[in-house]
Amino acid sequence: MSFQLRREVIEVARRTSMTCLTQGTSGNVSARSGAGFLVTPTGIPYEELQPRDLVQLDLEGHAEPGQLRPSSEWRIHRDIYVARNDAGAVVHAHPTFSTTIACLRRDLPAVHYMIALAGGASVRCAEYATFGTEELSRSALTALEGRTACLLANHGIVTLGADLPQALRTAEEVEKVAELYWRALSAGEPALLDGDEMARVLARFGDYGQRPKR
């Protein structure tokens, strides 16, 4: 189980690079594992990662001796797993359009209904704090209340999901909505979906997708 999960974390991490959600050694991916979580190590390109390179941390943030150093953003991952029972995986990335909006320190509004995939009528922008700090983690948790995604001011995005594919899909969809918002802003003032419409969208998203066969 652990070995397969390690492979899945690496696969998702590599996909964030392939789809330009992140570049170089920036960003990080984790999955809940046992009484803690597995997270990508710091400073190693995703294409070079091997299953043994992932770092197992407990929910106090402690790693067993002999492992590589974890991502500098391990605190965000740890704090999400402690605070959110619905989180089975976390993706942190620096995609171009989401990060552009984050550099404006704006929330991402309901310019397209697919923003509902992140759990609400907007994706909030967390207040700025230095990367890798407890302050940044606290800011992210606040912005994630009732949501599965947030922007990090002048930094990037964080998404969570029940599993790795869900966390990745949310990151991809948020980036697409951010691109639409940026392009609409460049042409004029975007028409946003109002609260009533987003309430209807969120209700429909409650049974969106395929259901398991009984």
mmCIF file with all atom_site columns, C-alpha atoms in Angstrom:
data_model
loop_
_atom_site.group_PDB
_atom_site.id
_atom_site.type_symbol
_atom_site.label_atom_id
_atom_site.label_alt_id
_atom_site.label_comp_id
_atom_site.label_asym_id
_atom_site.label_entity_id
_atom_site.label_seq_id
_atom_site.pdbx_PDB_ins_code
_atom_site.Cartn_x
_atom_site.Cartn_y
_atom_site.Cartn_z
_atom_site.occupancy
_atom_site.B_iso_or_equiv
_atom_site.pdbx_formal_charge
_atom_site.auth_seq_id
_atom_site.auth_comp_id
_atom_site.auth_asym_id
_atom_site.auth_atom_id
_atom_site.pdbx_PDB_model_num
ATOM 1   C CA . MET A 1 1   ? 0.000   0.000  0.000   1.00 0.00 ? 1   MET A CA 1
ATOM 2   C CA . SER A 1 2   ? 2.690   2.480  0.984   1.00 0.00 ? 2   SER A CA 1
ATOM 3   C CA . PHE A 1 3   ? 4.803   1.706  -2.107  1.00 0.00 ? 3   PHE A CA 1
ATOM 4   C CA . GLN A 1 4   ? 1.809   2.120  -4.425  1.00 0.00 ? 4   GLN A CA 1
ATOM 5   C CA . LEU A 1 5   ? 0.864   5.369  -2.721  1.00 0.00 ? 5   LEU A CA 1
ATOM 6   C CA . ARG A 1 6   ? 4.416   6.632  -3.151  1.00 0.00 ? 6   ARG A CA 1
ATOM 7   C CA . ARG A 1 7   ? 4.198   5.906  -6.869  1.00 0.00 ? 7   ARG A CA 1
ATOM 8   C CA . GLU A 1 8   ? 0.875   7.750  -7.077  1.00 0.00 ? 8   GLU A CA 1
ATOM 9   C CA . VAL A 1 9   ? 2.288   10.820 -5.312  1.00 0.00 ? 9   VAL A CA 1
ATOM 10  C CA . ILE A 1 10  ? 5.194   10.916 -7.770  1.00 0.00 ? 10  ILE A CA 1
ATOM 11  C CA . GLU A 1 11  ? 2.832   10.476 -10.726 1.00 0.00 ? 11  GLU A CA 1
ATOM 12  C CA . VAL A 1 12  ? 0.716   13.438 -9.628  1.00 0.00 ? 12  VAL A CA 1
ATOM 13  C CA . ALA A 1 13  ? 3.803   15.540 -8.890  1.00 0.00 ? 13  ALA A CA 1
ATOM 14  C CA . ARG A 1 14  ? 5.108   14.860 -12.389 1.00 0.00 ? 14  ARG A CA 1
ATOM 15  C CA . ARG A 1 15  ? 1.734   15.742 -13.878 1.00 0.00 ? 15  ARG A CA 1
ATOM 16  C CA . THR A 1 16  ? 1.832   19.168 -12.186 1.00 0.00 ? 16  THR A CA 1
ATOM 17  C CA . SER A 1 17  ? 5.069   19.773 -14.073 1.00 0.00 ? 17  SER A CA 1
ATOM 18  C CA . MET A 1 18  ? 3.824   18.315 -17.376 1.00 0.00 ? 18  MET A CA 1
ATOM 19  C CA . THR A 1 19  ? 0.689   20.492 -17.295 1.00 0.00 ? 19  THR A CA 1
ATOM 20  C CA . CYS A 1 20  ? 2.631   23.624 -16.293 1.00 0.00 ? 20  CYS A CA 1
ATOM 21  C CA . LEU A 1 21  ? 0.989   23.867 -12.893 1.00 0.00 ? 21  LEU A CA 1
ATOM 22  C CA . THR A 1 22  ? 4.506   24.258 -11.573 1.00 0.00 ? 22  THR A CA 1
ATOM 23  C CA . GLN A 1 23  ? 8.083   24.506 -12.818 1.00 0.00 ? 23  GLN A CA 1
ATOM 24  C CA . GLY A 1 24  ? 11.458  23.175 -11.778 1.00 0.00 ? 24  GLY A CA 1
ATOM 25  C CA . THR A 1 25  ? 11.506  22.078 -8.136  1.00 0.00 ? 25  THR A CA 1
ATOM 26  C CA . SER A 1 26  ? 8.748   24.438 -6.988  1.00 0.00 ? 26  SER A CA 1
ATOM 27  C CA . GLY A 1 27  ? 5.473   23.123 -5.604  1.00 0.00 ? 27  GLY A CA 1
ATOM 28  C CA . ASN A 1 28  ? 4.844   19.962 -3.597  1.00 0.00 ? 28  ASN A CA 1
ATOM 29  C CA . VAL A 1 29  ? 2.415   17.051 -3.335  1.00 0.00 ? 29  VAL A CA 1
ATOM 30  C CA . SER A 1 30  ? 1.351   14.887 -0.395  1.00 0.00 ? 30  SER A CA 1
ATOM 31  C CA . ALA A 1 31  ? -1.070  12.126 0.565   1.00 0.00 ? 31  ALA A CA 1
ATOM 32  C CA . ARG A 1 32  ? -2.390  11.008 3.926   1.00 0.00 ? 32  ARG A CA 1
ATOM 33  C CA . SER A 1 33  ? -0.619  7.800  4.950   1.00 0.00 ? 33  SER A CA 1
ATOM 34  C CA . GLY A 1 34  ? -1.272  5.880  8.152   1.00 0.00 ? 34  GLY A CA 1
ATOM 35  C CA . ALA A 1 35  ? -1.039  8.192  11.153  1.00 0.00 ? 35  ALA A CA 1
ATOM 36  C CA . GLY A 1 36  ? 0.727   10.843 9.093   1.00 0.00 ? 36  GLY A CA 1
ATOM 37  C CA . PHE A 1 37  ? 1.419   11.725 5.483   1.00 0.00 ? 37  PHE A CA 1
ATOM 38  C CA . LEU A 1 38  ? 3.859   11.289 2.616   1.00 0.00 ? 38  LEU A CA 1
ATOM 39  C CA . VAL A 1 39  ? 5.245   14.453 1.031   1.00 0.00 ? 39  VAL A CA 1
ATOM 40  C CA . THR A 1 40  ? 7.680   15.205 -1.762  1.00 0.00 ? 40  THR A CA 1
ATOM 41  C CA . PRO A 1 41  ? 11.219  16.155 -0.646  1.00 0.00 ? 41  PRO A CA 1
ATOM 42  C CA . THR A 1 42  ? 12.747  19.571 -1.110  1.00 0.00 ? 42  THR A CA 1
ATOM 43  C CA . GLY A 1 43  ? 14.930  20.473 -4.058  1.00 0.00 ? 43  GLY A CA 1
ATOM 44  C CA . ILE A 1 44  ? 14.622  17.339 -6.215  1.00 0.00 ? 44  ILE A CA 1
ATOM 45  C CA . PRO A 1 45  ? 13.149  17.589 -9.744  1.00 0.00 ? 45  PRO A CA 1
ATOM 46  C CA . TYR A 1 46  ? 10.023  15.455 -10.027 1.00 0.00 ? 46  TYR A CA 1
ATOM 47  C CA . GLU A 1 47  ? 11.361  13.487 -12.980 1.00 0.00 ? 47  GLU A CA 1
ATOM 48  C CA . GLU A 1 48  ? 14.221  12.273 -10.770 1.00 0.00 ? 48  GLU A CA 1
ATOM 49  C CA . LEU A 1 49  ? 12.049  11.189 -7.822  1.00 0.00 ? 49  LEU A CA 1
ATOM 50  C CA . GLN A 1 50  ? 11.993  7.558  -6.722  1.00 0.00 ? 50  GLN A CA 1
ATOM 51  C CA . PRO A 1 51  ? 9.434   6.078  -4.308  1.00 0.00 ? 51  PRO A CA 1
ATOM 52  C CA . ARG A 1 52  ? 12.076  5.834  -1.572  1.00 0.00 ? 52  ARG A CA 1
ATOM 53  C CA . ASP A 1 53  ? 12.675  9.612  -1.804  1.00 0.00 ? 53  ASP A CA 1
ATOM 54  C CA . LEU A 1 54  ? 9.276   10.607 -0.423  1.00 0.00 ? 54  LEU A CA 1
ATOM 55  C CA . VAL A 1 55  ? 9.275   11.684 3.209   1.00 0.00 ? 55  VAL A CA 1
ATOM 56  C CA . GLN A 1 56  ? 6.926   10.172 5.797   1.00 0.00 ? 56  GLN A CA 1
ATOM 57  C CA . LEU A 1 57  ? 5.972   12.649 8.513   1.00 0.00 ? 57  LEU A CA 1
ATOM 58  C CA . ASP A 1 58  ? 3.701   12.233 11.503  1.00 0.00 ? 58  ASP A CA 1
ATOM 59  C CA . LEU A 1 59  ? 1.061   14.823 12.348  1.00 0.00 ? 59  LEU A CA 1
ATOM 60  C CA . GLU A 1 60  ? 3.516   16.564 14.667  1.00 0.00 ? 60  GLU A CA 1
ATOM 61  C CA . GLY A 1 61  ? 5.781   17.142 11.682  1.00 0.00 ? 61  GLY A CA 1
ATOM 62  C CA . HIS A 1 62  ? 8.428   14.645 12.818  1.00 0.00 ? 62  HIS A CA 1
ATOM 63  C CA . ALA A 1 63  ? 10.252  12.438 10.322  1.00 0.00 ? 63  ALA A CA 1
ATOM 64  C CA . GLU A 1 64  ? 12.083  9.219  11.049  1.00 0.00 ? 64  GLU A CA 1
ATOM 65  C CA . PRO A 1 65  ? 15.897  9.508  10.850  1.00 0.00 ? 65  PRO A CA 1
ATOM 66  C CA . GLY A 1 66  ? 17.577  8.756  7.554   1.00 0.00 ? 66  GLY A CA 1
ATOM 67  C CA . GLN A 1 67  ? 14.976  10.321 5.287   1.00 0.00 ? 67  GLN A CA 1
ATOM 68  C CA . LEU A 1 68  ? 15.481  13.232 2.915   1.00 0.00 ? 68  LEU A CA 1
ATOM 69  C CA . ARG A 1 69  ? 14.415  16.700 4.008   1.00 0.00 ? 69  ARG A CA 1
ATOM 70  C CA . PRO A 1 70  ? 10.717  17.317 3.319   1.00 0.00 ? 70  PRO A CA 1
ATOM 71  C CA . SER A 1 71  ? 9.338   20.121 1.195   1.00 0.00 ? 71  SER A CA 1
ATOM 72  C CA . SER A 1 72  ? 9.724   23.551 2.746   1.00 0.00 ? 72  SER A CA 1
ATOM 73  C CA . GLU A 1 73  ? 5.903   23.785 2.768   1.00 0.00 ? 73  GLU A CA 1
ATOM 74  C CA . TRP A 1 74  ? 5.360   20.634 4.835   1.00 0.00 ? 74  TRP A CA 1
ATOM 75  C CA . ARG A 1 75  ? 3.565   22.698 7.490   1.00 0.00 ? 75  ARG A CA 1
ATOM 76  C CA . ILE A 1 76  ? 0.708   23.582 5.135   1.00 0.00 ? 76  ILE A CA 1
ATOM 77  C CA . HIS A 1 77  ? 0.224   19.905 4.339   1.00 0.00 ? 77  HIS A CA 1
ATOM 78  C CA . ARG A 1 78  ? 0.437   18.852 7.994   1.00 0.00 ? 78  ARG A CA 1
ATOM 79  C CA . ASP A 1 79  ? -1.953  21.533 9.186   1.00 0.00 ? 79  ASP A CA 1
ATOM 80  C CA . ILE A 1 80  ? -4.504  20.692 6.493   1.00 0.00 ? 80  ILE A CA 1
ATOM 81  C CA . TYR A 1 81  ? -4.483  17.011 7.494   1.00 0.00 ? 81  TYR A CA 1
ATOM 82  C CA . VAL A 1 82  ? -4.928  17.948 11.156  1.00 0.00 ? 82  VAL A CA 1
ATOM 83  C CA . ALA A 1 83  ? -7.733  20.437 10.494  1.00 0.00 ? 83  ALA A CA 1
ATOM 84  C CA . ARG A 1 84  ? -9.575  18.737 7.623   1.00 0.00 ? 84  ARG A CA 1
ATOM 85  C CA . ASN A 1 85  ? -10.802 15.168 7.929   1.00 0.00 ? 85  ASN A CA 1
ATOM 86  C CA . ASP A 1 86  ? -11.926 15.363 4.296   1.00 0.00 ? 86  ASP A CA 1
ATOM 87  C CA . ALA A 1 87  ? -8.339  15.841 3.089   1.00 0.00 ? 87  ALA A CA 1
ATOM 88  C CA . GLY A 1 88  ? -6.676  12.725 1.726   1.00 0.00 ? 88  GLY A CA 1
ATOM 89  C CA . ALA A 1 89  ? -4.240  14.569 -0.526  1.00 0.00 ? 89  ALA A CA 1
ATOM 90  C CA . VAL A 1 90  ? -2.841  18.075 -1.010  1.00 0.00 ? 90  VAL A CA 1
ATOM 91  C CA . VAL A 1 91  ? -1.337  19.773 -4.065  1.00 0.00 ? 91  VAL A CA 1
ATOM 92  C CA . HIS A 1 92  ? 0.625   23.025 -3.834  1.00 0.00 ? 92  HIS A CA 1
ATOM 93  C CA . ALA A 1 93  ? 1.702   24.599 -7.123  1.00 0.00 ? 93  ALA A CA 1
ATOM 94  C CA . HIS A 1 94  ? 2.688   27.851 -8.826  1.00 0.00 ? 94  HIS A CA 1
ATOM 95  C CA . PRO A 1 95  ? 0.582   27.928 -12.026 1.00 0.00 ? 95  PRO A CA 1
ATOM 96  C CA . THR A 1 96  ? 0.862   31.059 -14.142 1.00 0.00 ? 96  THR A CA 1
ATOM 97  C CA . PHE A 1 97  ? -2.692  32.426 -14.147 1.00 0.00 ? 97  PHE A CA 1
ATOM 98  C CA . SER A 1 98  ? -3.657  31.539 -10.568 1.00 0.00 ? 98  SER A CA 1
ATOM 99  C CA . THR A 1 99  ? -0.387  33.035 -9.356  1.00 0.00 ? 99  THR A CA 1
ATOM 100 C CA . THR A 1 100 ? -0.992  36.149 -11.465 1.00 0.00 ? 100 THR A CA 1
ATOM 101 C CA . ILE A 1 101 ? -4.314  36.693 -9.671  1.00 0.00 ? 101 ILE A CA 1
ATOM 102 C CA . ALA A 1 102 ? -2.591  35.928 -6.357  1.00 0.00 ? 102 ALA A CA 1
ATOM 103 C CA . CYS A 1 103 ? 0.000   38.617 -7.138  1.00 0.00 ? 103 CYS A CA 1
ATOM 104 C CA . LEU A 1 104 ? -2.893  41.074 -7.418  1.00 0.00 ? 104 LEU A CA 1
ATOM 105 C CA . ARG A 1 105 ? -4.009  39.786 -3.986  1.00 0.00 ? 105 ARG A CA 1
ATOM 106 C CA . ARG A 1 106 ? -7.520  39.232 -5.303  1.00 0.00 ? 106 ARG A CA 1
ATOM 107 C CA . ASP A 1 107 ? -9.957  36.436 -4.682  1.00 0.00 ? 107 ASP A CA 1
ATOM 108 C CA . LEU A 1 108 ? -10.817 34.448 -7.795  1.00 0.00 ? 108 LEU A CA 1
ATOM 109 C CA . PRO A 1 109 ? -14.518 35.168 -8.370  1.00 0.00 ? 109 PRO A CA 1
ATOM 110 C CA . ALA A 1 110 ? -17.299 33.220 -10.085 1.00 0.00 ? 110 ALA A CA 1
ATOM 111 C CA . VAL A 1 111 ? -16.426 34.126 -13.661 1.00 0.00 ? 111 VAL A CA 1
ATOM 112 C CA . HIS A 1 112 ? -17.232 30.505 -14.633 1.00 0.00 ? 112 HIS A CA 1
ATOM 113 C CA . TYR A 1 113 ? -19.421 27.952 -12.906 1.00 0.00 ? 113 TYR A CA 1
ATOM 114 C CA . MET A 1 114 ? -16.600 25.392 -12.661 1.00 0.00 ? 114 MET A CA 1
ATOM 115 C CA . ILE A 1 115 ? -15.200 27.397 -9.770  1.00 0.00 ? 115 ILE A CA 1
ATOM 116 C CA . ALA A 1 116 ? -17.778 25.482 -7.733  1.00 0.00 ? 116 ALA A CA 1
ATOM 117 C CA . LEU A 1 117 ? -15.455 22.475 -7.913  1.00 0.00 ? 117 LEU A CA 1
ATOM 118 C CA . ALA A 1 118 ? -13.447 24.251 -5.215  1.00 0.00 ? 118 ALA A CA 1
ATOM 119 C CA . GLY A 1 119 ? -16.454 24.230 -2.893  1.00 0.00 ? 119 GLY A CA 1
ATOM 120 C CA . GLY A 1 120 ? -17.859 27.740 -3.113  1.00 0.00 ? 120 GLY A CA 1
ATOM 121 C CA . ALA A 1 121 ? -18.583 30.846 -5.161  1.00 0.00 ? 121 ALA A CA 1
ATOM 122 C CA . SER A 1 122 ? -14.969 32.022 -5.051  1.00 0.00 ? 122 SER A CA 1
ATOM 123 C CA . VAL A 1 123 ? -11.427 30.896 -4.399  1.00 0.00 ? 123 VAL A CA 1
ATOM 124 C CA . ARG A 1 124 ? -10.106 33.109 -1.631  1.00 0.00 ? 124 ARG A CA 1
ATOM 125 C CA . CYS A 1 125 ? -6.640  34.630 -1.643  1.00 0.00 ? 125 CYS A CA 1
ATOM 126 C CA . ALA A 1 126 ? -4.786  33.963 1.600   1.00 0.00 ? 126 ALA A CA 1
ATOM 127 C CA . GLU A 1 127 ? -2.907  36.854 3.183   1.00 0.00 ? 127 GLU A CA 1
ATOM 128 C CA . TYR A 1 128 ? 0.766   37.031 2.307   1.00 0.00 ? 128 TYR A CA 1
ATOM 129 C CA . ALA A 1 129 ? 3.373   35.381 4.514   1.00 0.00 ? 129 ALA A CA 1
ATOM 130 C CA . THR A 1 130 ? 6.907   34.152 3.833   1.00 0.00 ? 130 THR A CA 1
ATOM 131 C CA . PHE A 1 131 ? 7.091   30.692 2.260   1.00 0.00 ? 131 PHE A CA 1
ATOM 132 C CA . GLY A 1 132 ? 7.631   27.762 4.600   1.00 0.00 ? 132 GLY A CA 1
ATOM 133 C CA . THR A 1 133 ? 6.418   29.602 7.692   1.00 0.00 ? 133 THR A CA 1
ATOM 134 C CA . GLU A 1 134 ? 3.760   28.838 10.270  1.00 0.00 ? 134 GLU A CA 1
ATOM 135 C CA . GLU A 1 135 ? 2.185   32.208 9.401   1.00 0.00 ? 135 GLU A CA 1
ATOM 136 C CA . LEU A 1 136 ? 1.654   31.100 5.813   1.00 0.00 ? 136 LEU A CA 1
ATOM 137 C CA . SER A 1 137 ? 0.085   27.842 6.951   1.00 0.00 ? 137 SER A CA 1
ATOM 138 C CA . ARG A 1 138 ? -2.350  29.658 9.238   1.00 0.00 ? 138 ARG A CA 1
ATOM 139 C CA . SER A 1 139 ? -3.246  32.076 6.459   1.00 0.00 ? 139 SER A CA 1
ATOM 140 C CA . ALA A 1 140 ? -3.906  29.200 4.050   1.00 0.00 ? 140 ALA A CA 1
ATOM 141 C CA . LEU A 1 141 ? -6.136  27.375 6.539   1.00 0.00 ? 141 LEU A CA 1
ATOM 142 C CA . THR A 1 142 ? -8.247  30.500 7.004   1.00 0.00 ? 142 THR A CA 1
ATOM 143 C CA . ALA A 1 143 ? -8.684  30.927 3.250   1.00 0.00 ? 143 ALA A CA 1
ATOM 144 C CA . LEU A 1 144 ? -9.556  27.223 2.884   1.00 0.00 ? 144 LEU A CA 1
ATOM 145 C CA . GLU A 1 145 ? -12.494 27.320 5.314   1.00 0.00 ? 145 GLU A CA 1
ATOM 146 C CA . GLY A 1 146 ? -15.420 25.744 3.479   1.00 0.00 ? 146 GLY A CA 1
ATOM 147 C CA . ARG A 1 147 ? -13.295 25.375 0.344   1.00 0.00 ? 147 ARG A CA 1
ATOM 148 C CA . THR A 1 148 ? -10.959 22.857 -1.267  1.00 0.00 ? 148 THR A CA 1
ATOM 149 C CA . ALA A 1 149 ? -8.695  25.462 -2.871  1.00 0.00 ? 149 ALA A CA 1
ATOM 150 C CA . CYS A 1 150 ? -7.134  28.816 -2.105  1.00 0.00 ? 150 CYS A CA 1
ATOM 151 C CA . LEU A 1 151 ? -4.678  31.225 -3.654  1.00 0.00 ? 151 LEU A CA 1
ATOM 152 C CA . LEU A 1 152 ? -1.571  32.243 -1.716  1.00 0.00 ? 152 LEU A CA 1
ATOM 153 C CA . ALA A 1 153 ? -0.781  35.938 -2.150  1.00 0.00 ? 153 ALA A CA 1
ATOM 154 C CA . ASN A 1 154 ? 2.301   36.494 -4.344  1.00 0.00 ? 154 ASN A CA 1
ATOM 155 C CA . HIS A 1 155 ? 2.957   32.758 -4.272  1.00 0.00 ? 155 HIS A CA 1
ATOM 156 C CA . GLY A 1 156 ? 0.642   30.148 -5.820  1.00 0.00 ? 156 GLY A CA 1
ATOM 157 C CA . ILE A 1 157 ? -2.256  27.836 -4.986  1.00 0.00 ? 157 ILE A CA 1
ATOM 158 C CA . VAL A 1 158 ? -3.139  25.039 -2.578  1.00 0.00 ? 158 VAL A CA 1
ATOM 159 C CA . THR A 1 159 ? -5.800  22.414 -3.247  1.00 0.00 ? 159 THR A CA 1
ATOM 160 C CA . LEU A 1 160 ? -7.018  19.423 -1.290  1.00 0.00 ? 160 LEU A CA 1
ATOM 161 C CA . GLY A 1 161 ? -9.117  16.408 -2.124  1.00 0.00 ? 161 GLY A CA 1
ATOM 162 C CA . ALA A 1 162 ? -10.306 13.077 -0.839  1.00 0.00 ? 162 ALA A CA 1
ATOM 163 C CA . ASP A 1 163 ? -7.530  11.535 -2.913  1.00 0.00 ? 163 ASP A CA 1
ATOM 164 C CA . LEU A 1 164 ? -4.699  12.532 -5.241  1.00 0.00 ? 164 LEU A CA 1
ATOM 165 C CA . PRO A 1 165 ? -6.725  12.648 -8.491  1.00 0.00 ? 165 PRO A CA 1
ATOM 166 C CA . GLN A 1 166 ? -9.309  14.913 -6.871  1.00 0.00 ? 166 GLN A CA 1
ATOM 167 C CA . ALA A 1 167 ? -6.719  17.328 -5.463  1.00 0.00 ? 167 ALA A CA 1
ATOM 168 C CA . LEU A 1 168 ? -5.007  17.455 -8.860  1.00 0.00 ? 168 LEU A CA 1
ATOM 169 C CA . ARG A 1 169 ? -8.239  17.978 -10.780 1.00 0.00 ? 169 ARG A CA 1
ATOM 170 C CA . THR A 1 170 ? -9.196  20.863 -8.518  1.00 0.00 ? 170 THR A CA 1
ATOM 171 C CA . ALA A 1 171 ? -5.815  22.503 -9.120  1.00 0.00 ? 171 ALA A CA 1
ATOM 172 C CA . GLU A 1 172 ? -6.250  22.101 -12.876 1.00 0.00 ? 172 GLU A CA 1
ATOM 173 C CA . GLU A 1 173 ? -9.780  23.526 -12.847 1.00 0.00 ? 173 GLU A CA 1
ATOM 174 C CA . VAL A 1 174 ? -8.843  26.484 -10.642 1.00 0.00 ? 174 VAL A CA 1
ATOM 175 C CA . GLU A 1 175 ? -6.004  27.326 -13.010 1.00 0.00 ? 175 GLU A CA 1
ATOM 176 C CA . LYS A 1 176 ? -8.377  27.182 -15.984 1.00 0.00 ? 176 LYS A CA 1
ATOM 177 C CA . VAL A 1 177 ? -10.860 29.519 -14.292 1.00 0.00 ? 177 VAL A CA 1
ATOM 178 C CA . ALA A 1 178 ? -7.997  31.848 -13.364 1.00 0.00 ? 178 ALA A CA 1
ATOM 179 C CA . GLU A 1 179 ? -6.921  31.930 -17.013 1.00 0.00 ? 179 GLU A CA 1
ATOM 180 C CA . LEU A 1 180 ? -10.473 32.782 -18.119 1.00 0.00 ? 180 LEU A CA 1
ATOM 181 C CA . TYR A 1 181 ? -10.650 35.548 -15.501 1.00 0.00 ? 181 TYR A CA 1
ATOM 182 C CA . TRP A 1 182 ? -7.310  37.029 -16.567 1.00 0.00 ? 182 TRP A CA 1
ATOM 183 C CA . ARG A 1 183 ? -8.287  36.950 -20.248 1.00 0.00 ? 183 ARG A CA 1
ATOM 184 C CA . ALA A 1 184 ? -11.692 38.487 -19.521 1.00 0.00 ? 184 ALA A CA 1
ATOM 185 C CA . LEU A 1 185 ? -10.063 41.262 -17.469 1.00 0.00 ? 185 LEU A CA 1
ATOM 186 C CA . SER A 1 186 ? -7.764  42.042 -20.386 1.00 0.00 ? 186 SER A CA 1
ATOM 187 C CA . ALA A 1 187 ? -10.812 42.610 -22.622 1.00 0.00 ? 187 ALA A CA 1
ATOM 188 C CA . GLY A 1 188 ? -13.018 44.494 -20.169 1.00 0.00 ? 188 GLY A CA 1
ATOM 189 C CA . GLU A 1 189 ? -14.969 43.906 -16.975 1.00 0.00 ? 189 GLU A CA 1
ATOM 190 C CA . PRO A 1 190 ? -16.037 40.247 -16.582 1.00 0.00 ? 190 PRO A CA 1
ATOM 191 C CA . ALA A 1 191 ? -19.694 39.465 -15.913 1.00 0.00 ? 191 ALA A CA 1
ATOM 192 C CA . LEU A 1 192 ? -19.745 37.361 -12.744 1.00 0.00 ? 192 LEU A CA 1
ATOM 193 C CA . LEU A 1 193 ? -22.285 34.735 -11.744 1.00 0.00 ? 193 LEU A CA 1
ATOM 194 C CA . ASP A 1 194 ? -24.360 36.012 -8.828  1.00 0.00 ? 194 ASP A CA 1
ATOM 195 C CA . GLY A 1 195 ? -24.933 34.343 -5.476  1.00 0.00 ? 195 GLY A CA 1
ATOM 196 C CA . ASP A 1 196 ? -28.275 32.809 -6.437  1.00 0.00 ? 196 ASP A CA 1
ATOM 197 C CA . GLU A 1 197 ? -26.836 31.205 -9.555  1.00 0.00 ? 197 GLU A CA 1
ATOM 198 C CA . MET A 1 198 ? -23.821 29.881 -7.710  1.00 0.00 ? 198 MET A CA 1
ATOM 199 C CA . ALA A 1 199 ? -26.123 28.385 -5.072  1.00 0.00 ? 199 ALA A CA 1
ATOM 200 C CA . ARG A 1 200 ? -27.916 26.509 -7.848  1.00 0.00 ? 200 ARG A CA 1
ATOM 201 C CA . VAL A 1 201 ? -24.599 25.390 -9.342  1.00 0.00 ? 201 VAL A CA 1
ATOM 202 C CA . LEU A 1 202 ? -23.302 24.177 -5.984  1.00 0.00 ? 202 LEU A CA 1
ATOM 203 C CA . ALA A 1 203 ? -26.537 22.227 -5.429  1.00 0.00 ? 203 ALA A CA 1
ATOM 204 C CA . ARG A 1 204 ? -26.164 20.548 -8.822  1.00 0.00 ? 204 ARG A CA 1
ATOM 205 C CA . PHE A 1 205 ? -22.530 19.751 -8.085  1.00 0.00 ? 205 PHE A CA 1
ATOM 206 C CA . GLY A 1 206 ? -23.749 17.729 -5.117  1.00 0.00 ? 206 GLY A CA 1
ATOM 207 C CA . ASP A 1 207 ? -24.587 14.833 -7.447  1.00 0.00 ? 207 ASP A CA 1
ATOM 208 C CA . TYR A 1 208 ? -22.251 15.688 -10.332 1.00 0.00 ? 208 TYR A CA 1
ATOM 209 C CA . GLY A 1 209 ? -20.377 12.826 -12.002 1.00 0.00 ? 209 GLY A CA 1
ATOM 210 C CA . GLN A 1 210 ? -20.800 9.059  -12.094 1.00 0.00 ? 210 GLN A CA 1
ATOM 211 C CA . ARG A 1 211 ? -22.118 7.116  -9.134  1.00 0.00 ? 211 ARG A CA 1
ATOM 212 C CA . PRO A 1 212 ? -20.778 3.692  -8.177  1.00 0.00 ? 212 PRO A CA 1
ATOM 213 C CA . LYS A 1 213 ? -22.927 0.805  -9.403  1.00 0.00 ? 213 LYS A CA 1
ATOM 214 C CA . ARG A 1 214 ? -24.792 -1.092 -6.706  1.00 0.00 ? 214 ARG A CA 1
#
